Amino acid sequence: MRSAVVVGAGIGGLAAAGALARTGWEVTLLERGDRLRGDSAALLIWPNGVRALRAMDLSGGLNAIASPAPSRGIRRPSGQWMVQPDDAVERDADASVVVHREDLHDTLVAGLGDKIDIRTGVQVRAVRCEPGEQPSVSDGRSTWQADFVVAADGLDSVVRRRLVPESSVVAAGCAAWRAVIPWYRAPKLPADGAGTGGETLGAGHRFRYALLGEPGSAGVSGRGGVYWAATVPGASRPEPPATQLSLLRRWFAGWHAPIGDLLAATEPDDLIQHPVAELRPLPRAFSFPAGPGGFVLLGDAAHAMSPHLSQGACLALEDAATLRVLLKDAIPGRTLQGALDAYSRARRPRLARILRQSRRVGAVYSANGTLAVRARDAALGLTPNRLLGRASDTVRQWRPPA
Ligand SMILES: Cc1cc2nc3c(=O)[nH]c(=O)nc-3n(C[C@H](O)[C@H](O)[C@H](O)COP(=O)(O)OP(=O)(O)OC[C@H]3O[C@@H](n4cnc5c(N)ncnc54)[C@H](O)[C@@H]3O)c2cc1C
């Protein structure tokens, strides 16, 4: 039987493992955590991510957990619109949605079926990639060999470090926090357009929020509430969460409603701080031959980027959906090697383009200093599509390969 090892059970690894198992691969999934779980924040899933989930037959699960994403539009801290919301885009068939990360994890875990060999508490430490040998990984005690290995072990991927030592993780110059406030202690939301969520940009500071389910309800899955994400310039903060929360309240003091109320309703335990970093340079390839197949890099392990486009998970889902199509009928040996090479050729140019766009959007968002912010706000107000639209369109228009 054709065999695969998937390292890492994040969104990318779970999606790839399930997709491969459903097309006849014997899959072993290795995860360093003691169980399979997502964190307690939320995610925006853009149309490309929705299409990828549909291509992997997971859209039924998505429908059960998704809430509509807020319409696109950007405000100033005063509440004045800088970029008017674009409702037309959000009404199309593949409209963006917002989901609780734990719900998405549960959906992907349900998609694994009962044939996958799941090993938790396994931290891969060694990688063997030799032309004449089956690819293998090891945690120092046991070794797992297969026709090919999917490296979905995230930003600090051990597998990528072995295969592409020249790519390093570089801090993106900002710190990011996320939280979900359950409905029972969420503040009352304004009745104007800001009530459904949205995005606000200040001098290098950015705040977004979205609703998980109907206000006051338990949410579609019982994990409903108000999701928010904030980005500020500088490095990650080492202080305890209660101090980080005080800092966030001070940085966003005076911003339009309900931002202050959301931060006031957040408790230290709700707060998740994330390292914001990207890979430089982008790996030269996303596949590496070994034995009858080789290794592929997927998700943040292949193309971690700063979250300015909010696309990392969607791109990991695209990777998994692409692998599924290309590997469906691949036989270990020449056709598998060809399929892994085709994966790299299909994915890398797109990711190189998106990474450039993400940096450009990051520069727009991080404008700091009075003059730079004024120039940025004026340009965004006049020609948002020139600054942001093209990036967003390239990303959103993806279709799975036939
Ligand atoms: C603030 C912020 C907001 C974001 N918002 C969005 C958004 O709205 N929409 C969106 O699409 N994306 C968003 N992203 C990006 C998204 O969170 C990531 O790109 C995505 O989670 C990457 O998934 P992954 O499966 O590739 O990696 P990960 O989620 O990092 O999963 C890697 C898995 O591998 C395991 N692992 C690691 N090393 C080993 C090892 N040696 N052995 C075994 N297991 C290992 C880990 O425990 C983990 O389970 C955001 C990111 C940030 C920081």
Coordinates of C-alpha atoms and ligand atoms in Angstrom, one line a residue:
M1 CA 0.0 0.0 0.0
R2 CA 1.2 3.6 -0.7
S3 CA 2.4 5.2 2.6
A4 CA 2.8 8.7 3.9
V5 CA 4.0 10.3 7.1
V6 CA 2.6 13.7 8.1
V7 CA 4.6 15.6 10.7
G8 CA 2.5 18.2 12.6
A9 CA -1.3 18.2 13.3
G10 CA -2.0 21.9 12.8
I11 CA -4.6 23.0 10.2
G12 CA -2.3 22.1 7.3
G13 CA -1.2 18.7 8.6
L14 CA -4.7 17.6 9.6
A15 CA -6.1 18.7 6.2
A16 CA -3.3 16.9 4.3
A17 CA -3.5 13.7 6.4
G18 CA -7.3 13.4 5.9
A19 CA -7.2 14.2 2.2
L20 CA -4.4 11.6 1.6
A21 CA -6.2 8.9 3.7
R22 CA -9.4 9.5 1.8
T23 CA -7.6 8.9 -1.5
G24 CA -6.1 5.5 -0.5
W25 CA -2.8 6.5 1.2
E26 CA -1.8 4.7 4.4
V27 CA -1.1 7.7 6.7
T28 CA 0.8 8.1 10.0
L29 CA 0.3 11.4 11.6
L30 CA 3.0 12.6 14.2
E31 CA 2.2 15.4 16.6
R32 CA 4.4 16.7 19.4
G33 CA 1.4 17.8 21.5
D34 CA -0.2 15.4 23.9
R35 CA -3.5 15.6 21.9
L36 CA -4.9 17.0 18.7
R37 CA -6.3 20.5 19.5
G38 CA -6.6 24.0 18.1
D39 CA -6.0 27.1 20.2
S40 CA -9.0 29.2 21.4
A41 CA -8.8 32.0 18.9
A42 CA -10.6 32.3 15.6
L43 CA -9.7 32.5 11.9
L44 CA -11.0 34.3 8.8
I45 CA -11.4 31.8 6.0
W46 CA -11.3 33.6 2.7
P47 CA -12.9 32.3 -0.5
N48 CA -9.7 30.4 -1.5
G49 CA -9.7 28.6 1.9
V50 CA -13.5 27.8 1.5
R51 CA -12.8 26.4 -2.0
A52 CA -9.9 24.3 -0.7
L53 CA -12.1 22.8 2.0
R54 CA -14.8 22.1 -0.5
A55 CA -12.2 20.4 -2.8
M56 CA -11.3 18.1 0.1
D57 CA -15.0 17.3 0.7
L58 CA -15.0 19.2 4.0
S59 CA -17.4 22.0 3.2
G60 CA -20.3 20.3 5.0
G61 CA -18.3 20.5 8.2
L62 CA -17.4 24.1 7.5
N63 CA -21.1 25.1 7.0
A64 CA -21.9 23.8 10.4
I65 CA -19.3 26.0 12.2
A66 CA -19.0 29.1 10.1
S67 CA -20.3 32.6 10.7
P68 CA -20.3 35.3 8.0
A69 CA -17.2 37.4 8.0
P70 CA -17.6 41.2 8.5
S71 CA -17.7 43.2 5.2
R72 CA -14.4 44.5 4.2
G73 CA -13.7 48.1 5.0
I74 CA -11.2 50.0 7.1
R75 CA -11.8 52.7 9.7
R76 CA -9.6 55.3 11.3
P77 CA -9.3 55.2 15.1
S78 CA -11.9 58.0 15.3
G79 CA -14.4 55.6 13.6
Q80 CA -14.5 57.5 10.3
W81 CA -14.4 55.1 7.2
M82 CA -11.0 55.2 5.4
V83 CA -12.0 52.5 3.0
Q84 CA -15.8 52.0 2.6
P85 CA -17.0 48.4 3.1
D86 CA -17.4 46.4 -0.1
D87 CA -20.6 44.4 0.5
A88 CA -20.8 43.1 -3.1
V89 CA -17.6 41.0 -2.7
E90 CA -18.9 39.4 0.5
R91 CA -22.1 38.1 -1.1
D92 CA -20.5 35.8 -3.6
A93 CA -20.9 32.0 -3.4
D94 CA -17.6 31.5 -1.8
A95 CA -17.9 34.3 0.7
S96 CA -15.4 34.6 3.5
V97 CA -16.4 33.2 6.9
V98 CA -15.1 33.3 10.4
V99 CA -14.6 30.2 12.4
H100 CA -13.5 29.3 15.9
R101 CA -10.1 27.5 15.5
E102 CA -11.1 24.7 17.8
D103 CA -14.2 24.1 15.6
L104 CA -12.1 24.0 12.5
H105 CA -9.7 21.5 14.2
D106 CA -12.7 19.3 15.2
T107 CA -13.9 19.4 11.6
L108 CA -10.5 18.4 10.2
V109 CA -10.1 15.7 12.9
A110 CA -13.5 14.3 11.9
G111 CA -12.2 14.2 8.3
L112 CA -9.3 12.0 9.3
G113 CA -11.6 8.9 9.5
D114 CA -10.5 5.8 11.4
K115 CA -7.7 4.5 9.2
I116 CA -5.0 7.0 10.1
D117 CA -2.3 6.0 12.6
I118 CA -2.2 9.0 15.0
R119 CA 0.8 9.3 17.3
T120 CA 0.7 12.2 19.7
G121 CA 3.6 13.2 22.1
V122 CA 6.0 12.5 19.3
Q123 CA 8.5 15.3 18.6
V124 CA 10.4 14.8 15.4
R125 CA 14.1 15.6 15.9
A126 CA 15.9 13.9 13.1
V127 CA 15.3 13.7 9.3
R128 CA 16.8 11.3 6.8
C129 CA 16.7 12.4 3.1
E130 CA 19.0 10.3 0.9
P131 CA 18.5 9.7 -2.8
G132 CA 18.5 5.9 -2.6
E133 CA 16.6 5.5 0.7
Q134 CA 13.0 5.8 1.8
P135 CA 12.5 9.1 3.5
S136 CA 12.3 8.9 7.2
V137 CA 11.9 10.9 10.4
S138 CA 12.7 10.0 14.0
D139 CA 12.1 11.3 17.5
G140 CA 15.3 9.7 18.8
R141 CA 13.6 6.6 20.0
S142 CA 11.5 5.4 17.0
T143 CA 11.8 6.0 13.3
W144 CA 9.0 6.3 10.8
Q145 CA 9.6 5.6 7.1
A146 CA 7.2 6.0 4.2
D147 CA 7.0 6.6 0.4
F148 CA 6.9 10.3 1.2
V149 CA 6.8 12.7 4.2
V150 CA 4.7 15.8 4.5
A151 CA 6.4 18.5 6.7
A152 CA 3.5 20.4 8.3
D153 CA 5.4 21.2 11.5
G154 CA 4.9 25.0 11.3
L155 CA 7.0 28.1 11.5
D156 CA 10.0 26.4 13.4
S157 CA 9.8 23.2 11.2
V158 CA 12.6 20.8 12.1
V159 CA 12.2 19.1 8.7
R160 CA 12.6 22.4 6.8
R161 CA 15.6 23.3 8.8
R162 CA 17.3 20.0 7.7
L163 CA 16.2 20.3 4.0
V164 CA 16.5 24.1 3.5
P165 CA 19.1 25.3 6.1
E166 CA 19.5 28.6 4.2
S167 CA 15.9 29.7 5.1
S168 CA 15.5 31.3 8.5
V169 CA 12.7 32.6 10.7
V170 CA 12.9 36.4 10.8
A171 CA 10.8 38.6 13.2
A172 CA 8.3 40.7 11.2
G173 CA 8.7 43.7 13.5
C174 CA 5.3 43.5 15.2
A175 CA 3.6 41.7 18.0
A176 CA 0.1 40.2 17.7
W177 CA -2.6 39.1 20.1
R178 CA -5.9 37.4 19.7
A179 CA -8.8 36.5 22.0
V180 CA -12.4 35.3 21.9
I181 CA -14.8 36.8 24.5
P182 CA -17.7 34.5 25.1
W183 CA -21.1 36.1 24.5
Y184 CA -22.1 35.9 28.2
R185 CA -19.5 38.5 29.0
A186 CA -19.2 40.4 25.7
P187 CA -20.0 44.1 25.7
K188 CA -23.1 45.5 24.0
L189 CA -22.1 46.3 20.4
P190 CA -22.9 49.5 18.6
A191 CA -25.9 49.3 16.3
D192 CA -24.1 51.0 13.4
G193 CA -21.9 49.2 10.8
A194 CA -19.2 48.7 13.4
G195 CA -21.5 46.2 15.2
T196 CA -20.8 43.4 12.8
G197 CA -17.0 43.7 13.1
G198 CA -14.3 45.2 10.9
E199 CA -10.9 46.6 10.8
T200 CA -9.3 49.8 12.2
L201 CA -5.9 51.2 11.4
G202 CA -3.9 53.7 13.4
A203 CA -0.2 54.6 13.4
G204 CA 1.3 51.1 13.1
H205 CA -1.5 49.7 15.3
R206 CA -4.3 47.5 13.8
F207 CA -7.4 46.1 15.5
R208 CA -9.9 43.7 13.9
Y209 CA -12.9 42.0 15.3
A210 CA -15.7 39.6 14.1
L211 CA -18.7 37.9 15.5
L212 CA -18.8 34.1 16.1
G213 CA -22.5 33.4 15.9
E214 CA -25.4 35.7 16.8
P215 CA -25.0 38.1 19.8
G216 CA -26.2 36.5 23.0
S217 CA -26.4 33.0 21.5
A218 CA -24.1 30.1 22.3
G219 CA -22.8 30.5 18.7
V220 CA -23.0 27.9 16.0
S221 CA -20.9 25.4 18.0
G222 CA -21.3 26.6 21.6
R223 CA -18.0 28.5 21.2
G224 CA -19.6 31.7 20.1
G225 CA -18.5 35.2 21.1
V226 CA -16.6 38.2 19.8
Y227 CA -13.2 37.5 18.2
W228 CA -10.6 40.2 18.1
A229 CA -7.0 40.4 16.9
A230 CA -4.6 43.3 17.5
T231 CA -1.2 44.1 16.0
V232 CA 1.3 46.7 17.3
P233 CA 4.8 47.6 16.2
G234 CA 7.7 46.2 18.1
A235 CA 8.8 42.8 19.5
S236 CA 6.7 40.2 21.4
R237 CA 6.1 41.2 25.0
P238 CA 7.6 39.1 27.8
E239 CA 5.3 40.4 30.6
P240 CA 2.5 38.2 32.1
P241 CA -0.8 38.3 30.3
A242 CA -2.4 40.7 32.8
T243 CA 0.3 43.3 32.1
Q244 CA 0.0 42.7 28.3
L245 CA -3.7 43.3 28.6
S246 CA -3.1 46.6 30.4
L247 CA -0.7 47.6 27.7
L248 CA -3.2 46.8 25.0
R249 CA -5.9 48.8 26.8
R250 CA -3.5 51.8 26.9
W251 CA -2.4 51.5 23.3
F252 CA -6.0 51.4 22.0
A253 CA -7.5 53.9 24.4
G254 CA -9.7 56.4 22.7
W255 CA -10.3 54.2 19.6
H256 CA -13.9 54.1 18.4
A257 CA -16.5 51.8 20.0
P258 CA -16.5 49.0 20.8
I259 CA -12.7 48.5 20.8
G260 CA -12.2 49.9 24.3
D261 CA -15.2 47.8 25.6
L262 CA -13.9 44.7 24.0
L263 CA -10.5 45.1 25.6
A264 CA -12.2 45.9 29.0
A265 CA -14.2 42.6 28.7
T266 CA -11.2 40.5 27.8
E267 CA -9.7 38.5 30.6
P268 CA -6.0 37.6 30.8
D269 CA -6.8 33.9 30.2
D270 CA -8.5 34.9 26.9
L271 CA -5.3 36.5 25.6
I272 CA -3.1 34.6 23.1
Q273 CA 0.1 36.3 22.0
H274 CA 1.7 35.0 18.8
P275 CA 5.2 35.4 17.4
V276 CA 5.0 37.3 14.2
A277 CA 7.7 36.1 11.8
E278 CA 8.3 35.1 8.2
L279 CA 10.7 32.8 6.4
R280 CA 13.5 34.4 4.5
P281 CA 14.3 33.5 1.9
L282 CA 11.3 31.5 0.8
P283 CA 12.6 27.8 0.4
R284 CA 14.0 27.3 -3.1
A285 CA 11.6 24.3 -3.6
F286 CA 8.7 22.8 -1.7
S287 CA 9.6 19.2 -2.6
F288 CA 12.8 17.2 -2.1
P289 CA 13.3 13.7 -3.7
A290 CA 14.3 10.7 -1.7
G291 CA 13.8 7.0 -2.5
P292 CA 10.4 6.3 -4.1
G293 CA 9.1 9.8 -3.3
G294 CA 10.6 12.3 -0.9
F295 CA 9.6 15.2 1.3
V296 CA 7.1 18.1 0.7
L297 CA 6.9 21.3 2.8
L298 CA 3.3 22.5 3.6
G299 CA 1.7 25.4 5.4
D300 CA 3.8 27.6 7.7
A301 CA 6.7 25.1 7.4
A302 CA 6.9 26.1 3.7
H303 CA 5.9 29.7 3.6
A304 CA 5.3 31.3 7.0
M305 CA 4.5 35.0 6.5
S306 CA 3.3 37.9 8.8
P307 CA -0.5 37.8 9.3
H308 CA -1.2 41.1 7.4
L309 CA -3.2 39.2 4.7
S310 CA -4.8 36.8 7.3
Q311 CA -4.1 34.0 4.9
G312 CA -1.6 31.5 6.5
A313 CA -4.3 28.9 7.3
C314 CA -6.1 29.3 3.9
L315 CA -2.8 28.8 2.1
A316 CA -2.1 25.7 4.1
L317 CA -5.5 24.4 3.1
E318 CA -4.7 25.2 -0.6
D319 CA -1.4 23.2 -0.2
A320 CA -3.3 20.2 1.2
A321 CA -6.0 20.4 -1.5
T322 CA -3.3 20.6 -4.2
L323 CA -1.5 17.6 -2.8
R324 CA -4.7 15.6 -2.8
V325 CA -5.3 16.2 -6.5
L326 CA -1.7 15.6 -7.6
L327 CA -1.1 12.5 -5.5
K328 CA -4.5 10.8 -5.9
D329 CA -3.2 8.3 -8.5
A330 CA 0.5 8.6 -7.9
I331 CA 2.5 5.3 -7.6
P332 CA 5.7 5.2 -5.5
G333 CA 8.6 5.7 -7.9
R334 CA 8.8 7.9 -11.0
T335 CA 5.1 9.0 -10.9
L336 CA 5.2 9.9 -7.2
Q337 CA 8.4 11.8 -7.6
G338 CA 6.9 13.6 -10.6
A339 CA 3.7 14.5 -8.6
L340 CA 5.8 15.9 -5.7
D341 CA 7.8 18.0 -8.2
A342 CA 4.5 19.2 -9.7
Y343 CA 3.3 20.2 -6.2
S344 CA 6.4 22.4 -5.8
R345 CA 6.0 23.9 -9.3
A346 CA 2.3 24.6 -8.7
R347 CA 2.7 26.1 -5.2
R348 CA 6.0 27.9 -5.0
P349 CA 5.5 30.7 -7.6
R350 CA 2.1 31.5 -6.2
L351 CA 3.5 31.7 -2.6
A352 CA 6.5 33.8 -3.8
R353 CA 4.0 36.3 -5.3
I354 CA 1.8 36.3 -2.2
L355 CA 4.7 36.8 0.1
R356 CA 5.8 39.9 -1.9
Q357 CA 2.2 41.2 -1.6
S358 CA 2.0 40.5 2.1
R359 CA 5.2 42.5 2.6
R360 CA 3.8 45.4 0.6
V361 CA 0.5 45.3 2.5
G362 CA 2.5 45.1 5.8
A363 CA 4.4 48.2 4.9
V364 CA 1.1 50.0 4.2
Y365 CA -0.4 48.8 7.5
S366 CA 2.8 49.6 9.6
A367 CA 3.0 53.2 8.5
N368 CA 4.2 55.1 11.6
G369 CA 4.8 58.8 12.2
T370 CA 2.3 61.7 11.5
L371 CA 3.3 62.3 7.9
A372 CA 3.5 58.7 6.8
V373 CA 0.2 57.9 8.4
R374 CA -1.5 60.9 6.7
A375 CA -0.1 59.9 3.3
R376 CA -1.1 56.3 3.9
D377 CA -4.7 57.2 4.9
A378 CA -5.1 59.6 2.0
A379 CA -3.8 57.0 -0.5
L380 CA -6.0 54.2 1.0
G381 CA -9.1 56.4 0.9
L382 CA -8.5 57.3 -2.7
T383 CA -7.2 54.1 -4.3
P384 CA -7.6 51.2 -1.9
N385 CA -7.6 48.8 -4.7
R386 CA -4.2 49.9 -5.9
L387 CA -2.8 49.3 -2.5
L388 CA -4.7 46.4 -1.1
G389 CA -7.1 45.1 -3.8
R390 CA -4.6 43.4 -6.1
A391 CA -3.1 41.5 -3.2
S392 CA -6.5 40.4 -2.0
D393 CA -7.7 39.5 -5.5
T394 CA -4.6 37.3 -6.3
V395 CA -5.2 35.4 -3.1
R396 CA -9.0 35.1 -3.2
Q397 CA -9.2 33.9 -6.8
W398 CA -7.4 30.6 -6.4
R399 CA -9.1 27.5 -7.7
P400 CA -8.0 23.9 -6.9
P401 CA -6.2 22.2 -9.8
A402 CA -8.4 19.9 -11.9
Ligands
LIG1 C1 -2.3 36.9 14.9 C2 -2.5 36.0 13.7 C3 -3.7 36.0 13.1 C4 -3.9 35.1 12.0 N1 -5.1 35.1 11.4 C5 -5.3 34.3 10.3 C6 -6.6 34.3 9.6 O1 -7.5 35.0 10.0 N2 -6.8 33.5 8.6 C7 -5.8 32.6 8.1 O2 -5.9 31.9 7.1 N3 -4.6 32.6 8.8 C8 -4.3 33.3 9.9 N4 -3.1 33.3 10.6 C9 -2.1 32.3 10.1 C10 -2.4 30.9 10.6 O3 -2.7 30.9 12.0 C11 -1.2 30.0 10.3 O4 -0.7 30.3 9.1 C12 -1.6 28.5 10.3 O5 -2.2 28.2 11.6 C13 -0.5 27.6 10.0 O6 -0.9 26.3 10.1 P1 0.1 25.1 9.9 O7 -0.7 23.8 10.1 O8 1.0 25.2 8.7 O9 1.1 25.2 11.2 P2 0.8 25.2 12.8 O10 -0.6 25.6 13.1 O11 1.9 25.9 13.4 O12 0.9 23.6 13.1 C14 2.1 23.0 13.2 C15 1.9 21.7 14.1 O13 3.1 20.9 14.1 C16 3.4 20.5 15.4 N5 4.8 20.3 15.4 C17 5.8 21.3 15.4 N6 7.0 20.8 15.4 C18 6.8 19.5 15.5 C19 7.8 18.4 15.6 N7 9.1 18.6 15.6 N8 7.3 17.1 15.7 C20 5.9 16.9 15.7 N9 5.0 17.9 15.6 C21 5.5 19.2 15.5 C22 2.8 21.6 16.3 O14 2.6 21.2 17.6 C23 1.5 22.0 15.5 O15 0.5 21.2 15.9 C24 -2.9 34.2 11.6 C25 -1.7 34.1 12.3 C26 -1.5 35.0 13.4 C27 -0.2 35.0 14.1

